[in-house]
mmCIF file with all atom_site columns, C-alpha atoms in Angstrom:
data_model
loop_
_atom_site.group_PDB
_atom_site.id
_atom_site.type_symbol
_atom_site.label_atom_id
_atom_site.label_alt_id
_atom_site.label_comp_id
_atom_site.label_asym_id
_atom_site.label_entity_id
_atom_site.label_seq_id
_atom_site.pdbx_PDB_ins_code
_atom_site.Cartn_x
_atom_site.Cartn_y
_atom_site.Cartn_z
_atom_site.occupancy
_atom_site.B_iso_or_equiv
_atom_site.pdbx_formal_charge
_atom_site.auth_seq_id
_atom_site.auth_comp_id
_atom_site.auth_asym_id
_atom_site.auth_atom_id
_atom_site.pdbx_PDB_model_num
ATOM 1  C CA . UNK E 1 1  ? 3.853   -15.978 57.558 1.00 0.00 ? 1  UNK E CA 1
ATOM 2  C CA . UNK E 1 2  ? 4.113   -15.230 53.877 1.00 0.00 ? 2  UNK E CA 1
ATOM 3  C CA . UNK E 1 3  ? 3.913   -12.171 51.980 1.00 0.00 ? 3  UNK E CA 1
ATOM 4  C CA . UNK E 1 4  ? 1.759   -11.173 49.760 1.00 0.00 ? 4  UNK E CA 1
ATOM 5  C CA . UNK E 1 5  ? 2.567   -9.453  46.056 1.00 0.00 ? 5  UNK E CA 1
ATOM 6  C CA . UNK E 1 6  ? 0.862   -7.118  44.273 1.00 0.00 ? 6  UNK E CA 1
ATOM 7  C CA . UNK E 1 7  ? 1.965   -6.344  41.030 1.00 0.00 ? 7  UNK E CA 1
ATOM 8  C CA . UNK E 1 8  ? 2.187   -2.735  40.592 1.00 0.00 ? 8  UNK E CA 1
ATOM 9  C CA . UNK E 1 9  ? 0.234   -0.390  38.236 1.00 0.00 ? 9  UNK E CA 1
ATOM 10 C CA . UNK E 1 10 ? 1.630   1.500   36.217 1.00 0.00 ? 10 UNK E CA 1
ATOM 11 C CA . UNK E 1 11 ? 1.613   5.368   36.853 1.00 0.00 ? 11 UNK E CA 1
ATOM 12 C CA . UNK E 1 12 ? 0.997   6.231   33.577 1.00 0.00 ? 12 UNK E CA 1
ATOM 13 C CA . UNK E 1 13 ? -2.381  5.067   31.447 1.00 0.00 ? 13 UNK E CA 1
ATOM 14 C CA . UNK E 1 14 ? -3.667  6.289   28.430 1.00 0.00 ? 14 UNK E CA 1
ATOM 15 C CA . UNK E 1 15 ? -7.108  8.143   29.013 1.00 0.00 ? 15 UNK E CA 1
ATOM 16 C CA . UNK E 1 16 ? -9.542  5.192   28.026 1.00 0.00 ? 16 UNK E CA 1
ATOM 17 C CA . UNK E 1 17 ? -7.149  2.456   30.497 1.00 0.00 ? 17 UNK E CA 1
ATOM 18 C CA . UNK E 1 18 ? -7.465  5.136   33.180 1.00 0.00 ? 18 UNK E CA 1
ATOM 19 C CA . UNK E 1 19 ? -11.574 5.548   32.431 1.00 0.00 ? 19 UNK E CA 1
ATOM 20 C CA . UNK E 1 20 ? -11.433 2.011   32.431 1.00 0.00 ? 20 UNK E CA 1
ATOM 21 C CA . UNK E 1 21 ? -9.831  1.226   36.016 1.00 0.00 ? 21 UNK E CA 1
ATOM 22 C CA . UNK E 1 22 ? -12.129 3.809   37.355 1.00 0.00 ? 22 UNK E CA 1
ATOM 23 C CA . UNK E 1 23 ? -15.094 2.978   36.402 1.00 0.00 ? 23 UNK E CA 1
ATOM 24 C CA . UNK E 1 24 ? -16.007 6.078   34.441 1.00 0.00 ? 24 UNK E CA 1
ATOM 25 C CA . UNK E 1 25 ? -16.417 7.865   31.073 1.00 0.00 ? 25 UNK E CA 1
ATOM 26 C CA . UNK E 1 26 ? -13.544 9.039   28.845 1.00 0.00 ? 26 UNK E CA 1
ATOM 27 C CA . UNK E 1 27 ? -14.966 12.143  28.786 1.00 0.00 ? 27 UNK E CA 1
ATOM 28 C CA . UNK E 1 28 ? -15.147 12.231  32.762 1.00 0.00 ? 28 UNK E CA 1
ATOM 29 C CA . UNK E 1 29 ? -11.269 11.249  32.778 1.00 0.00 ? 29 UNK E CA 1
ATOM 30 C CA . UNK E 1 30 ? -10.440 15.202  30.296 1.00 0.00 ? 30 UNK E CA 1
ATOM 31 C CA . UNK E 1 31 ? -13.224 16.984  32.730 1.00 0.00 ? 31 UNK E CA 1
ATOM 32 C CA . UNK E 1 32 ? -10.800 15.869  35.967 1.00 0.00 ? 32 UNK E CA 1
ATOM 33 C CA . UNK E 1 33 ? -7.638  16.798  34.018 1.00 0.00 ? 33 UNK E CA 1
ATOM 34 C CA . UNK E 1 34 ? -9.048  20.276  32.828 1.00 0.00 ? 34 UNK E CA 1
ATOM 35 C CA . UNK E 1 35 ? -10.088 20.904  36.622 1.00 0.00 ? 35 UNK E CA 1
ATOM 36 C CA . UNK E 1 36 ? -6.479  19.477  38.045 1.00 0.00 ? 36 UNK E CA 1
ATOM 37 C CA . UNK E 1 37 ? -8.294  16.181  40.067 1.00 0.00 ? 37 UNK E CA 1
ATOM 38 C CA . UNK E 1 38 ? -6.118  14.322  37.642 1.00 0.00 ? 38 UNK E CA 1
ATOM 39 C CA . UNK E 1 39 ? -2.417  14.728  36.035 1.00 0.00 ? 39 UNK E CA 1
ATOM 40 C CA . UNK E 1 40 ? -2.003  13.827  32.673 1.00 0.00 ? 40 UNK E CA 1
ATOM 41 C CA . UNK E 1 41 ? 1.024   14.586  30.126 1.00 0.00 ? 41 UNK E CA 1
ATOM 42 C CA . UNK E 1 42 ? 1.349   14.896  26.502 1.00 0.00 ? 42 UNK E CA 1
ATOM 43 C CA . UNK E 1 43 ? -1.025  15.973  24.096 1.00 0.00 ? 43 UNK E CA 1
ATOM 44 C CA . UNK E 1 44 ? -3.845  14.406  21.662 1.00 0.00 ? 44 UNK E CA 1
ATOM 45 C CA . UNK E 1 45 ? -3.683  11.088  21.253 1.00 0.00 ? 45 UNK E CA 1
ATOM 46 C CA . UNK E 1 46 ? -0.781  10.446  23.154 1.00 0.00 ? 46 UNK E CA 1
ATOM 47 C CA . UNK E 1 47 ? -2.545  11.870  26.554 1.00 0.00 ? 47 UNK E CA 1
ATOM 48 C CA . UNK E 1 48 ? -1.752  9.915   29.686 1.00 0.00 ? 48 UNK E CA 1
ATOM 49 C CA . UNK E 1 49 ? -2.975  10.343  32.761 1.00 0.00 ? 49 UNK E CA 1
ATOM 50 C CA . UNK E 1 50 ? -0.959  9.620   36.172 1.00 0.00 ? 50 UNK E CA 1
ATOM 51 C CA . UNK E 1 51 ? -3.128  7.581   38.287 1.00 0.00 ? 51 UNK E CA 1
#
């Protein structure tokens, strides 16, 4: 039996990548950090988002 890898993704994207992977607007990716759905960290342009 072999294994399988998956190559891991990274925790942190910037907003577009993480709008991106999920299918969805920028703008939907700030309305789930304002409400706390999703964690982000720094500030501007340099916003990530923990996914």
């Amino acid at each position: 039996m072999s294994a399988v890898r998956i190559a891991p993704q990274p925790e942190w994207v910037t907003i577009p990548e993480a709008a991106r992977q999920l299918g969805v607007s920028p703008d939907t990716i700030r309305r789930r950090i304002r409400t706390g759905e999703l964690k982000a960290r720094g500030r501007g342009k340099t916003r990530q988002v923990r996914l």
